[in-house]
Structure formats: C-alpha cells, structure tokens
Coordinates of C-alpha atoms in Angstrom, one line a residue:
X2 CA 19.0 -29.6 19.1
X3 CA 20.6 -28.2 15.9
X4 CA 23.2 -25.8 16.8
X5 CA 24.1 -25.0 13.5
X6 CA 20.6 -23.6 13.1
X7 CA 20.9 -20.9 15.8
X8 CA 21.1 -17.7 15.1
X9 CA 22.2 -14.4 16.7
X10 CA 24.4 -11.6 17.0
X11 CA 25.2 -8.6 19.1
X12 CA 24.6 -5.2 17.3
X13 CA 22.8 -6.7 14.0
X14 CA 19.2 -7.4 13.2
X15 CA 18.9 -9.6 16.1
X16 CA 20.0 -7.3 18.6
X17 CA 19.1 -3.6 18.6
X18 CA 17.9 -0.8 20.1
X19 CA 14.2 0.2 19.0
X20 CA 14.1 3.6 21.3
X21 CA 16.3 5.3 23.5
X22 CA 15.4 2.8 26.4
X23 CA 14.4 -0.2 24.5
X24 CA 16.1 -3.0 22.9
X25 CA 14.7 -6.0 20.7
X26 CA 16.3 -9.3 21.2
X27 CA 15.7 -12.5 18.5
X28 CA 17.0 -15.8 18.6
X29 CA 16.5 -18.2 15.7
X30 CA 16.4 -21.7 16.1
X31 CA 15.6 -24.6 13.8
X32 CA 11.6 -24.9 13.3
X33 CA 10.4 -27.4 16.0
X34 CA 13.5 -28.4 17.3
X35 CA 13.8 -30.4 20.8
X36 CA 13.3 -27.2 22.9
X37 CA 11.1 -27.0 25.8
X38 CA 12.4 -23.5 26.9
X39 CA 14.4 -20.4 25.9
X40 CA 15.4 -18.3 28.5
X41 CA 17.6 -15.0 28.7
X42 CA 20.0 -14.6 31.4
X43 CA 21.0 -11.0 31.5
X44 CA 21.8 -7.7 33.4
X45 CA 23.6 -4.4 33.2
X46 CA 26.8 -4.9 31.4
X47 CA 28.7 -4.1 34.0
X48 CA 26.6 -5.8 36.9
X49 CA 26.5 -9.3 34.8
X50 CA 29.4 -10.8 36.6
X51 CA 28.2 -10.2 40.2
X52 CA 24.4 -11.3 39.4
X53 CA 22.1 -12.2 36.7
X54 CA 18.7 -12.1 36.2
X55 CA 16.2 -14.4 34.1
X56 CA 13.6 -14.0 31.8
X57 CA 11.5 -16.4 29.6
X58 CA 11.6 -15.6 25.6
X59 CA 8.5 -16.4 24.0
X60 CA 8.3 -18.0 20.4
X61 CA 6.2 -15.7 18.7
X62 CA 6.2 -17.1 14.9
X63 CA 7.9 -19.4 12.1
X64 CA 9.0 -19.4 8.6
X65 CA 9.0 -22.7 7.8
X66 CA 12.5 -23.2 8.2
X67 CA 13.3 -21.0 11.8
X68 CA 11.6 -20.3 14.9
X69 CA 12.0 -16.9 16.3
X70 CA 12.1 -16.6 19.8
X71 CA 11.7 -12.6 20.5
X72 CA 12.1 -10.3 23.5
X73 CA 11.7 -6.5 24.0
X74 CA 13.2 -5.1 27.5
X75 CA 12.9 -1.7 28.7
X76 CA 16.4 -0.5 30.2
X77 CA 17.5 1.6 33.0
X78 CA 21.2 1.5 31.8
X79 CA 21.8 1.9 28.5
X80 CA 24.5 -0.9 28.7
X81 CA 23.0 -4.5 28.3
X82 CA 24.7 -7.9 28.8
X83 CA 23.0 -11.4 28.0
X84 CA 23.3 -14.8 27.0
X85 CA 20.4 -17.7 26.3
X86 CA 19.6 -20.8 28.3
X87 CA 18.3 -23.3 26.2
X88 CA 16.6 -26.2 27.8
X89 CA 15.5 -29.2 25.8
X90 CA 12.7 -31.6 26.1
X91 CA 15.0 -33.7 27.7
X92 CA 15.8 -31.4 30.2
X93 CA 19.5 -30.9 29.0
X94 CA 20.7 -27.4 29.5
X95 CA 22.9 -25.2 27.2
X96 CA 23.8 -21.3 26.9
X97 CA 24.7 -19.8 23.7
X98 CA 27.0 -16.8 23.9
X99 CA 29.4 -15.2 21.4
X100 CA 31.6 -18.0 22.3
X101 CA 28.9 -20.1 20.9
X102 CA 26.8 -23.3 22.9
X103 CA 28.1 -24.9 25.8
X104 CA 26.7 -27.1 28.6
X105 CA 28.4 -24.7 31.3
X106 CA 28.6 -20.8 31.5
X107 CA 30.8 -19.2 34.0
X108 CA 28.7 -15.7 34.9
X109 CA 32.0 -14.4 36.6
X110 CA 33.9 -14.4 33.2
X111 CA 31.0 -13.2 31.1
X112 CA 32.7 -10.3 30.3
X113 CA 34.9 -11.9 27.8
X114 CA 32.0 -13.6 25.5
X115 CA 28.5 -12.2 26.4
X116 CA 26.3 -10.9 23.8
X117 CA 25.8 -7.1 24.6
X118 CA 24.1 -4.0 23.9
X119 CA 27.3 -2.0 24.3
X120 CA 25.5 1.7 24.8
X121 CA 22.2 3.1 23.3
X122 CA 23.6 5.9 21.2
X123 CA 20.7 8.1 19.6
X124 CA 22.4 9.0 16.7
X125 CA 22.8 5.8 15.8
X126 CA 19.4 4.5 16.6
X127 CA 17.3 3.6 13.4
X128 CA 13.9 5.4 13.9
X129 CA 10.5 5.1 12.8
X130 CA 10.4 7.9 10.3
X131 CA 7.8 10.5 11.3
X132 CA 7.8 12.2 8.0
X133 CA 6.5 9.1 6.3
X134 CA 4.0 7.6 8.8
X135 CA 0.5 7.1 7.7
X136 CA 1.2 8.3 4.3
X137 CA 0.1 7.6 1.2
X138 CA 2.5 7.8 -1.8
X139 CA 1.5 8.2 -5.1
X140 CA 3.7 7.5 -8.0
X141 CA 3.4 9.8 -11.5
X142 CA 5.2 9.1 -14.8
X143 CA 4.9 12.5 -15.7
X144 CA 4.6 12.4 -19.4
X145 CA 1.2 10.2 -18.7
X146 CA -0.4 11.5 -15.9
X147 CA -2.5 14.9 -17.2
X148 CA -1.7 17.0 -20.3
X149 CA -2.6 20.8 -19.0
X150 CA -4.6 23.0 -21.7
X151 CA -1.6 25.4 -22.3
X152 CA 0.8 22.3 -23.4
X153 CA 2.1 23.1 -26.5
X154 CA 5.1 21.0 -26.9
X155 CA 6.1 20.2 -30.3
X156 CA 7.3 17.0 -29.7
X157 CA 4.3 15.3 -28.6
X158 CA 3.7 12.6 -31.0
X159 CA 0.8 10.5 -30.0
X160 CA -2.9 11.8 -29.1
X161 CA -3.5 11.6 -25.5
X162 CA -4.8 7.7 -25.0
X163 CA -3.5 6.0 -28.0
X164 CA -1.6 3.0 -27.5
X165 CA 2.3 4.4 -26.5
X166 CA 5.7 2.9 -27.9
X167 CA 9.6 3.7 -26.3
X168 CA 9.4 7.1 -28.2
X169 CA 5.9 8.4 -27.4
X170 CA 5.6 11.9 -25.9
X171 CA 2.2 12.3 -24.7
X172 CA 2.4 15.5 -23.2
X173 CA 1.9 15.2 -19.3
X174 CA 3.2 18.2 -17.4
X175 CA 4.1 19.4 -13.7
X176 CA 1.3 22.1 -14.1
X177 CA -1.2 19.1 -15.4
X178 CA 0.1 17.6 -11.9
X179 CA -0.5 20.8 -9.8
X180 CA -4.0 20.8 -11.5
X181 CA -5.0 17.4 -10.3
X182 CA -4.0 17.7 -6.7
X183 CA -7.1 18.1 -5.7
X184 CA -8.3 14.4 -7.2
X185 CA -5.2 13.0 -5.5
X186 CA -6.6 14.6 -2.5
X187 CA -9.9 13.0 -2.7
X188 CA -8.0 9.7 -2.9
X189 CA -6.3 10.5 0.5
X190 CA -3.5 10.7 -1.8
X191 CA -0.5 12.9 0.5
X192 CA 2.5 11.8 -0.9
X193 CA 4.1 12.1 -4.6
X194 CA 7.1 10.5 -6.0
X195 CA 7.6 11.7 -9.6
X196 CA 10.0 10.3 -12.2
X197 CA 12.5 12.4 -13.4
X198 CA 12.1 15.9 -14.6
X199 CA 15.4 16.8 -15.7
X200 CA 16.3 18.0 -19.3
X201 CA 16.4 14.9 -21.3
X202 CA 15.8 13.4 -24.8
X203 CA 13.5 10.6 -23.9
X204 CA 10.0 10.4 -22.6
X205 CA 10.9 8.6 -19.2
X206 CA 14.2 11.3 -18.6
X207 CA 16.2 8.5 -17.0
X208 CA 18.8 9.7 -19.4
X209 CA 19.7 12.9 -17.6
X210 CA 21.6 15.6 -20.0
X211 CA 21.2 18.6 -17.5
X212 CA 20.4 18.0 -13.9
X213 CA 20.4 21.7 -13.6
X214 CA 17.3 22.3 -16.0
X215 CA 14.0 21.1 -16.0
X216 CA 13.0 19.1 -18.9
X217 CA 10.8 21.6 -21.5
X218 CA 8.5 18.6 -22.2
X219 CA 7.3 18.7 -18.6
X220 CA 7.3 22.9 -18.2
X221 CA 10.1 24.9 -16.5
X222 CA 11.6 26.1 -12.8
X223 CA 8.6 28.1 -12.1
X224 CA 6.3 25.4 -12.8
X225 CA 8.0 23.2 -10.6
X226 CA 8.5 25.9 -7.5
X227 CA 4.4 26.3 -8.0
X228 CA 3.9 22.6 -8.1
X229 CA 5.8 22.1 -4.5
X230 CA 4.3 25.3 -3.0
X231 CA 1.0 23.8 -3.6
X232 CA 1.9 20.5 -2.5
X233 CA 3.0 21.8 0.7
X234 CA -0.1 24.0 1.1
X235 CA -2.1 20.8 0.7
X236 CA -0.1 19.1 3.6
X237 CA 1.6 16.8 1.4
X238 CA 5.0 15.8 0.6
X239 CA 7.2 15.4 -2.8
X240 CA 10.1 13.3 -3.8
X241 CA 11.9 13.8 -6.8
X242 CA 13.6 11.0 -9.0
X243 CA 17.4 11.2 -8.6
X244 CA 18.9 9.5 -11.2
X245 CA 23.0 9.8 -10.3
X246 CA 24.0 6.3 -10.9
X247 CA 24.1 7.1 -15.1
X248 CA 23.8 10.1 -17.5
X249 CA 22.9 10.6 -21.1
X250 CA 25.3 10.0 -23.5
X251 CA 25.0 13.7 -24.4
X252 CA 25.7 14.9 -21.1
X253 CA 28.6 17.7 -20.9
X254 CA 31.0 15.7 -19.2
X255 CA 30.5 12.4 -21.4
X256 CA 30.7 14.8 -24.5
X257 CA 33.8 16.0 -23.5
X258 CA 35.6 12.6 -23.0
X259 CA 34.4 11.5 -26.2
X260 CA 36.1 14.5 -27.9
X261 CA 39.2 14.8 -25.7
X262 CA 40.0 11.4 -24.4
X263 CA 42.2 10.9 -21.7
X264 CA 43.2 14.3 -22.2
X265 CA 39.5 15.7 -21.1
X266 CA 39.6 16.7 -17.2
X267 CA 36.3 14.4 -16.9
X268 CA 38.2 11.3 -18.1
X269 CA 37.8 10.2 -14.7
X270 CA 34.4 10.9 -14.1
X271 CA 33.6 7.7 -15.9
X272 CA 34.7 3.6 -16.3
X273 CA 36.5 3.8 -19.7
X274 CA 38.5 1.0 -20.6
X275 CA 41.2 2.3 -22.9
X276 CA 42.4 6.2 -24.2
X277 CA 38.9 7.1 -25.6
X278 CA 35.2 6.4 -25.5
X279 CA 34.4 3.4 -28.4
X280 CA 30.8 3.6 -28.7
X281 CA 30.6 0.8 -31.3
X282 CA 31.9 -1.8 -28.8
X283 CA 31.1 -0.2 -25.5
X284 CA 34.7 0.1 -23.7
X285 CA 33.0 2.0 -20.9
X286 CA 30.8 1.0 -17.6
X287 CA 27.1 1.8 -18.7
X288 CA 23.5 1.6 -16.9
X289 CA 22.7 -2.3 -17.7
X290 CA 24.2 -3.0 -21.5
X291 CA 22.6 0.4 -22.5
X292 CA 25.6 2.3 -24.2
X293 CA 23.6 5.6 -24.1
X294 CA 23.5 5.5 -20.4
X295 CA 27.4 6.0 -19.5
X296 CA 27.9 5.3 -15.6
X297 CA 29.1 7.8 -13.4
X298 CA 32.1 7.2 -11.2
X299 CA 30.8 8.4 -7.7
X300 CA 34.3 6.9 -6.1
X301 CA 35.6 10.0 -7.6
X302 CA 35.3 12.9 -5.4
X303 CA 34.7 15.5 -8.2
X304 CA 31.5 13.5 -9.0
X305 CA 30.3 13.2 -5.8
X306 CA 30.7 17.0 -5.5
X307 CA 29.1 17.7 -8.7
X308 CA 26.3 15.4 -7.8
X309 CA 25.8 16.8 -4.1
X310 CA 25.9 20.2 -5.7
X311 CA 22.8 19.2 -7.8
X312 CA 20.7 17.6 -4.7
X313 CA 21.6 20.6 -2.6
X314 CA 20.1 22.8 -5.2
X315 CA 16.9 21.4 -5.4
X316 CA 16.2 21.1 -1.6
X317 CA 17.5 24.8 -1.4
X318 CA 16.1 26.3 -4.3
X319 CA 13.1 24.0 -4.7
X320 CA 12.1 22.8 -0.9
X321 CA 11.6 19.4 -2.1
X322 CA 11.2 16.7 0.6
X323 CA 13.6 14.4 -0.5
X324 CA 14.6 11.7 -3.7
X325 CA 13.8 8.3 -4.9
X326 CA 17.3 7.1 -5.9
X327 CA 17.7 5.5 -8.7
X328 CA 19.9 2.1 -9.3
X329 CA 21.0 3.2 -5.7
X330 CA 22.8 -0.5 -4.9
X331 CA 25.4 0.2 -7.2
X332 CA 26.6 3.6 -5.8
X333 CA 29.4 3.7 -2.9
X334 CA 28.0 3.5 0.8
X335 CA 30.4 6.3 1.3
X336 CA 28.7 8.9 -1.3
X337 CA 25.1 8.1 0.4
X338 CA 26.3 8.6 3.8
X339 CA 27.9 11.8 2.7
X340 CA 24.7 13.2 0.8
X341 CA 22.6 12.5 4.0
X342 CA 24.8 14.3 6.0
X343 CA 25.1 17.4 3.8
X344 CA 21.3 17.5 3.0
X345 CA 20.1 17.0 6.5
X346 CA 22.2 19.6 7.5
X347 CA 19.8 21.8 5.3
X348 CA 16.6 20.0 5.9
X349 CA 16.8 17.6 9.0
X350 CA 13.6 15.3 8.0
X351 CA 14.9 14.9 4.1
X352 CA 13.8 11.6 2.9
X353 CA 16.2 8.9 0.7
X354 CA 14.5 6.5 -0.8
X355 CA 16.6 3.5 -2.6
X356 CA 15.6 1.5 -5.5
X357 CA 17.1 -1.6 -3.7
X358 CA 15.2 -4.7 -5.1
X359 CA 17.1 -7.3 -3.0
X360 CA 18.1 -7.0 0.9
X361 CA 19.0 -3.6 1.3
X362 CA 20.0 -4.4 5.3
X363 CA 23.8 -2.8 4.5
X364 CA 21.7 0.5 3.6
X365 CA 19.0 0.9 6.3
X366 CA 21.3 -0.7 9.5
X367 CA 22.0 2.6 10.4
X368 CA 20.3 6.2 9.9
X369 CA 23.2 7.4 7.7
X370 CA 21.8 6.2 4.4
X371 CA 18.6 5.3 3.2
X372 CA 15.4 5.9 5.2
X373 CA 13.5 3.8 2.9
X374 CA 13.6 1.4 -0.2
X375 CA 11.1 0.3 -2.5
X376 CA 10.2 -3.0 -0.8
X377 CA 10.0 -5.1 -4.4
X378 CA 10.4 -8.5 -2.3
X379 CA 6.8 -7.6 -0.9
X380 CA 5.8 -7.2 -4.4
X381 CA 6.9 -10.4 -5.5
X382 CA 5.5 -12.4 -2.7
X383 CA 2.1 -10.9 -3.2
X384 CA 2.6 -11.8 -7.3
X385 CA 3.3 -15.5 -6.2
X386 CA 0.5 -15.6 -4.0
X387 CA -2.1 -13.8 -5.5
X388 CA -1.1 -13.5 -9.3
X389 CA 0.5 -16.4 -10.1
X390 CA -0.7 -18.9 -7.7
X391 CA 2.4 -20.4 -7.0
X392 CA 2.5 -20.1 -3.2
X393 CA -0.4 -21.2 -0.8
X394 CA -1.4 -18.7 2.1
X395 CA 1.1 -20.9 4.6
X396 CA 4.0 -20.4 2.4
X397 CA 3.0 -16.6 1.8
X398 CA 3.1 -16.3 5.3
X399 CA 6.5 -17.8 6.0
X400 CA 7.9 -16.0 3.0
X401 CA 6.9 -12.5 4.6
X402 CA 8.0 -13.5 7.9
X403 CA 11.3 -14.0 6.6
X404 CA 11.5 -10.8 4.7
X405 CA 10.6 -9.0 7.6
X406 CA 13.2 -10.3 9.5
X407 CA 15.5 -8.8 7.0
X408 CA 15.8 -5.7 8.7
X409 CA 15.7 -4.2 12.1
X410 CA 12.0 -4.0 13.2
X411 CA 11.7 0.0 13.2
X412 CA 12.9 -0.4 9.5
X413 CA 9.9 -2.5 8.4
X414 CA 7.5 0.9 9.1
X415 CA 9.5 2.9 6.8
X416 CA 9.6 0.3 3.8
X417 CA 7.6 2.0 0.5
X418 CA 5.0 -1.0 -0.5
X419 CA 4.1 -1.2 -4.1
X420 CA 2.5 -3.5 -6.5
X421 CA 3.1 -1.8 -9.7
X422 CA 5.5 0.6 -11.0
X423 CA 7.0 2.1 -14.4
X424 CA 9.6 -1.0 -14.4
X425 CA 7.3 -3.9 -13.8
X426 CA 3.9 -5.1 -15.4
X427 CA 1.0 -3.3 -14.0
X428 CA -0.7 -5.7 -11.3
X429 CA -4.0 -6.0 -13.1
X430 CA -2.0 -7.7 -16.4
X431 CA -0.2 -9.9 -13.9
X432 CA -4.0 -11.2 -12.3
X433 CA -5.0 -12.0 -16.0
X434 CA -7.5 -9.1 -15.4
X435 CA -9.2 -10.8 -12.3
X436 CA -10.6 -7.9 -10.3
X437 CA -11.2 -10.1 -7.2
X438 CA -7.5 -11.3 -7.0
X439 CA -6.4 -7.7 -7.6
X440 CA -8.4 -6.6 -5.0
X441 CA -6.9 -9.2 -2.7
X442 CA -3.5 -7.9 -3.8
X443 CA -4.5 -4.4 -2.7
X444 CA -5.9 -4.8 0.2
X445 CA -2.6 -6.9 1.3
X446 CA -0.7 -3.8 0.3
X447 CA -2.9 -1.6 2.7
X448 CA -2.6 -3.5 5.3
X449 CA 1.0 -4.5 5.4
X450 CA 3.5 -3.0 7.4
X451 CA 5.1 0.0 6.0
X452 CA 4.0 2.9 3.6
X453 CA 1.8 2.0 0.7
X454 CA 2.5 3.3 -2.9
X455 CA -0.2 3.5 -5.6
X456 CA 1.3 3.5 -9.3
X457 CA -0.6 6.2 -11.2
X458 CA -4.3 4.6 -12.7
X459 CA -3.6 1.5 -10.8
X460 CA -6.8 3.0 -8.7
X461 CA -9.2 2.9 -11.8
X462 CA -7.8 -0.2 -13.5
X463 CA -5.5 1.1 -16.0
X464 CA -3.7 -1.9 -17.8
X465 CA -0.6 -2.4 -19.1
X466 CA 2.3 -5.3 -19.9
X467 CA 6.0 -4.3 -19.7
X468 CA 7.9 -1.2 -20.5
X469 CA 6.5 0.7 -22.3
X470 CA 2.8 -0.7 -22.4
X471 CA 3.2 -0.1 -18.2
X472 CA 3.3 3.6 -18.6
X473 CA -0.3 4.1 -20.6
X474 CA -1.8 7.8 -20.5
X475 CA -3.7 8.3 -17.6
X476 CA -7.6 7.7 -18.5
X477 CA -9.7 10.9 -17.4
X478 CA -12.9 10.0 -18.9
X479 CA -14.6 8.5 -15.8
X480 CA -17.1 6.2 -17.7
X481 CA -14.0 4.2 -18.9
X482 CA -13.1 3.3 -15.0
X483 CA -13.4 0.1 -13.8
X484 CA -15.8 1.3 -10.8
X485 CA -15.2 -1.7 -8.6
X486 CA -11.6 -0.9 -8.5
X487 CA -12.1 2.6 -7.8
X488 CA -14.5 2.3 -5.4
X489 CA -12.7 -0.5 -3.1
X490 CA -9.2 1.2 -3.6
X491 CA -10.6 4.3 -2.4
X492 CA -12.0 2.8 1.0
X493 CA -8.7 0.4 1.3
X494 CA -6.7 3.7 1.6
X495 CA -9.3 5.2 3.7
X496 CA -9.0 2.7 6.1
X497 CA -5.4 2.7 6.4
X498 CA -5.6 6.4 7.0
X499 CA -8.6 6.0 9.4
X500 CA -7.3 3.4 11.6
X501 CA -3.7 4.8 11.4
X502 CA -2.2 1.3 10.7
X503 CA 1.1 2.3 10.7
X504 CA 1.2 2.8 14.2
X505 CA -0.3 -0.4 14.9
X506 CA 1.8 -3.8 15.3
X507 CA 1.8 -6.3 12.8
X508 CA 1.2 -10.2 12.7
X509 CA 0.7 -12.7 9.7
X510 CA -0.6 -16.3 10.2
X511 CA -2.3 -18.8 8.5
X512 CA -5.1 -21.5 9.9
X513 CA -6.3 -24.2 7.2
X514 CA -5.5 -22.8 4.1
X515 CA -6.8 -18.9 5.3
X516 CA -4.5 -16.2 5.5
X517 CA -4.9 -13.9 8.8
X518 CA -3.3 -10.4 9.2
X519 CA -3.7 -8.3 12.5
X520 CA -2.5 -5.1 13.1
X521 CA -3.2 -4.3 16.6
X522 CA -2.7 -2.2 19.5
X523 CA -4.0 -2.4 23.2
X524 CA -7.2 -0.6 22.3
X525 CA -8.0 -2.4 18.8
X526 CA -7.5 -5.2 16.4
X527 CA -7.5 -4.6 12.4
X528 CA -8.1 -8.3 11.3
X529 CA -7.8 -9.0 7.5
X530 CA -9.2 -12.8 6.6
X531 CA -8.1 -13.6 2.6
X532 CA -9.3 -17.1 0.9
X533 CA -7.7 -18.2 -1.9
X534 CA -7.9 -21.7 -1.1
X535 CA -10.6 -22.7 -3.8
X536 CA -12.7 -23.4 -1.1
X537 CA -15.4 -21.5 1.1
X538 CA -15.3 -20.9 4.6
X539 CA -18.0 -20.2 7.5
X540 CA -16.8 -17.3 9.3
X541 CA -18.4 -15.8 12.0
X542 CA -17.3 -12.0 12.3
X543 CA -17.3 -10.8 16.0
X544 CA -16.6 -7.1 15.1
X545 CA -17.5 -4.4 12.7
X546 CA -17.1 -5.2 9.3
X547 CA -14.8 -2.6 7.5
X548 CA -14.7 -4.4 3.8
X549 CA -15.3 -7.0 2.4
X550 CA -15.5 -8.9 -1.1
X551 CA -17.1 -12.0 -1.6
X552 CA -18.4 -12.5 2.0
X553 CA -22.0 -13.0 2.2
X554 CA -24.0 -14.8 5.0
X555 CA -21.1 -15.6 7.0
X556 CA -19.7 -17.4 4.0
X557 CA -16.1 -16.4 2.9
X558 CA -16.1 -17.8 -0.6
X559 CA -12.7 -18.3 -2.8
X560 CA -10.9 -15.0 -4.1
X561 CA -12.6 -13.2 -1.2
X562 CA -11.8 -11.1 1.7
X563 CA -13.2 -9.3 4.6
X564 CA -11.4 -6.7 6.9
X565 CA -13.1 -6.1 10.6
X566 CA -12.3 -4.1 13.7
X567 CA -12.5 -5.4 17.3
X568 CA -12.2 -2.3 20.1
X569 CA -10.8 -4.1 23.4
X570 CA -13.1 -3.5 26.3
X571 CA -11.5 -1.4 29.3

C-alpha cells in the first residue's frame, strides 16, 4: 500500500455534512493499490472510546490516479468520530487516523486523534442552492443582443450584423432584451446574466465610470426597472455583472488622484507606487496590463463601503437577484464575506457568482462567500475531448471526476457550466464548425451536474473567434439560423427541464471507448452515450430514447450520441 497516496482530512472536501443529519466521507487511495477492503470504524464522538461500529466503504470510481472510496451516513448525533481500517490483499491490517497510518489503533484513546465531524451547524452547511436549481442561464452581451426600434443612440457606429471590432457600438439595449423575453421563454430560459450595464465609454462596459448610472448606450434607470419587473413576472431571475476589481481611468476617484496625487483623499483607493499617477509607465496596479483599468484597493474599508453601497443600491432599488462578480479571485475574501452578509440581510436568497477560472474551493467551502462560480474547468475538459480531440473518453472521464472532487458534493450542483462566453472563442469556432461535435459538447453541458449557461446566439449557430469576434450581433433573421443546432439545443434544454436533471445523482464512466453518463434516482435513469472513438458501436437501447444524433438501426456512429430514459419497476 502506498501510504503517501492516502488522502483524507476532517472538515474538508473529504469529510463534510451534506444536510443537517447526513455526512459524506471520502478516502482517496492510489489507483489499483493492494487494498482488499476499506472499513469505517466509527461511533458518536463521545461514545467512540467505549464502543465502535464497523461499516464497509465501497470504491465508487477512479480518476486514473486515485481510487475514491465514498460513504454517506445518516446521523442521530451531530457529532461523529471515525478512523479507517484498511485490509490489504495479503490480509495485513492498517488503521488510518489523524495520527497517520498504524498497524494498531487504541480505541480507548481515540479522542486524541480520530477523524471527526465536530458538530453539524446549519449556518456552516454548504447547501444545494434552491434558487439556482433547474435553472437554464442565458448570458447576454447587451450591445449585441437586440436593438429596439426606439434606439437613436448617436454613438452607434455599425449597422446591425456588420463585422464588429473592439470599438463597435451596435445598439443593443435593456429595452431590447425586454422585447425578446418571450423568445427566451420559448427556449426554456429562466435566468439571465447580463454583461455590465453601468456608465462607461466602451461597448463592453468593463471600464466603469459611474456605478450609479445606467449606460446611456443601453437605456436608463426606468428601462432597467421595467426589464427586471417583467423578468420576475415571467418567473425568471437576473444577475448583473459586478465589476468591482477595477474601474475606468475616468472614474471620479482616480481622476482626483491623477490631479492631486498623495494629497487626494482617494489616493489609498488604488495601488500606486509613487507620489502621483504616471500613466506613461503605469506605476499603479491594473486589471491585467490595461493601464486604463486601475485596480481598486478593496483591502481599504472606505473602498469596501463604497462598493457595498453600490451593491445594496441595485438590490434595494431594482430587486436584482444577484451579481456575477468579475475577476473575483483577485479581491479579498474578507470583502466577499462582508458583502454576502450585508446583502443577505436585504435579500436572503441573493446569488453571488464568481468569475473564478481555477480551483475555487477557498471561495465555495462555506456559504459565506460565493454560491457558485463560472465552471471553466468543465469548459476546458469538453474542449479537449470534443473540439481539440486531445483526450479520449477515458481521459475525459478521469478529468471530470478529478474536477468534481475539488469541492464538497453540494457545491457541484450550484456551479455554472458553460461552453462559450464573451471571454473565450465561441464553441462552434473551436469545433471548426463541425456541427456533430458541437452537439456533443452541448449534450454534455445539459447532462452535466450543475447549472447550464447558454451564451447568446450559440443556440442558432452564431460563430466567432476571440474577442471581439465572439461578441457578434445576434442574427434575428431565422433564415440565417442553423436549424439543426437550434432544434437540438431546444430539445436538450427541454430534457434538462422536464427530467429535472439537476435533482438527480451523477456518474460518469467509460466502456471500450464509449463515454457513459448516468443521472438517476430511485425512480429513473437518464443515460447518455457518446461516441468519439472513430468507429461504430452496436447498441441495443432498453429504454425510451429522448434524443439522438447519428444513431440509426441500433448503430451509434462516430460523433454520435444517444440519450435515453429507463424507468424503474416498482
């Protein structure tokens, strides 16, 4: 047994409550190690030293590196103590506790070093977010979605549908979004995420000049009020983009610092190396290397107070449902904790969605910061498997499992999964316009654990490379839509909604090159088979086929998929 490969810790992704009376324990061992059996030796925390019980822990899956032994236990007492008993193939026995691995374990002295669930406190419990569940998100780049007939914005500098560039103003508005809500409802969309709408000189609005003013390019405060009112009347929710990491160089506080240097009362609102701002060689922190986007110092309580006031304003005055938080991993945890606390006093089910591209466990480990993140880890795995053809089904399975176990189990049901956005190439472009591969990517999205997000236009085959070309104008002429893509994505969304997939358990496996995903409960299984193995498979489906592509006469062709439903007999 490879002792160095054993992974487990109390109060962590390996040991946590999933409800007020149920816990999940995970033990990771080296894949295919010489372990015959894993048992849990356990009892209530204050009874452990007197008597223990034993439970076999099953090996659930592997990611090519580790085997995952997982068990869930219902508790009568919210305090729980345990160690692992490992029996090897040669019948040697070892115990694994906080003290490490040993050949014997003194139960009577276990209170020194057993693993524990110290107490299940409801306030600390990371829960599946009820407001997010079974939602289908739709991300809108506001300038490019729909230009309403009343828009006479003098800054519009292209015709709708022209090739865009970094400076294009196409004329999309908040009123335009409101006019197209029925289109979105017909798609089964019930959650919107808008890119920034605050006053700014750019088309993308990630360079905020005034947080308290709606960009005149998009409308005004009344347009926002009416949009949100109708969104809620239609049973939808809406998130605004909160760009609080940085501001425009024309933001009032930075303008004052440029003028007055260290004498400015806003000098410490930013990270400046010197007595004054020197734009020509950028002696201040910015977003990336963009000198026109100075970074706010949210370690400063005055800045925190200001941004907190902005966030409260839009919740109180406009009843928004939450924020997507730009560059969220570069802002102090202390601020996010404070923001969540203050906003929940106003709206208890407020949603904070972080733009964290990497492992965000530190932000999702408690309910005190983010409810969700944009799950770009999923995006990358689909790209490598479907678009770039770098990984086969086995590697895809392994990487997905590894990513799922970054987090406590409930967290995965809250993650926002996506294939395209304003920050990456459109997925159709990445697939080199291979529609069959494109559809596989989207069926993986709509069957994955978590909340699916559709980038505006992906449902009609809108194409685009990297910024700014991933931000093209939506095509409202249906004759120019890709009807196969549109038809399939509508059906995928409907399956996700009708079957309430995110209320089902999730498993992923591989069999002889075929990818298998199973969403199930004690009543049904929704099974997806994906073939990207450059050969055909003969598959007899014993269930109701919900949707397929390149599956005919029991043959699943390369680049094909089939999703079917099995109802359990009672």
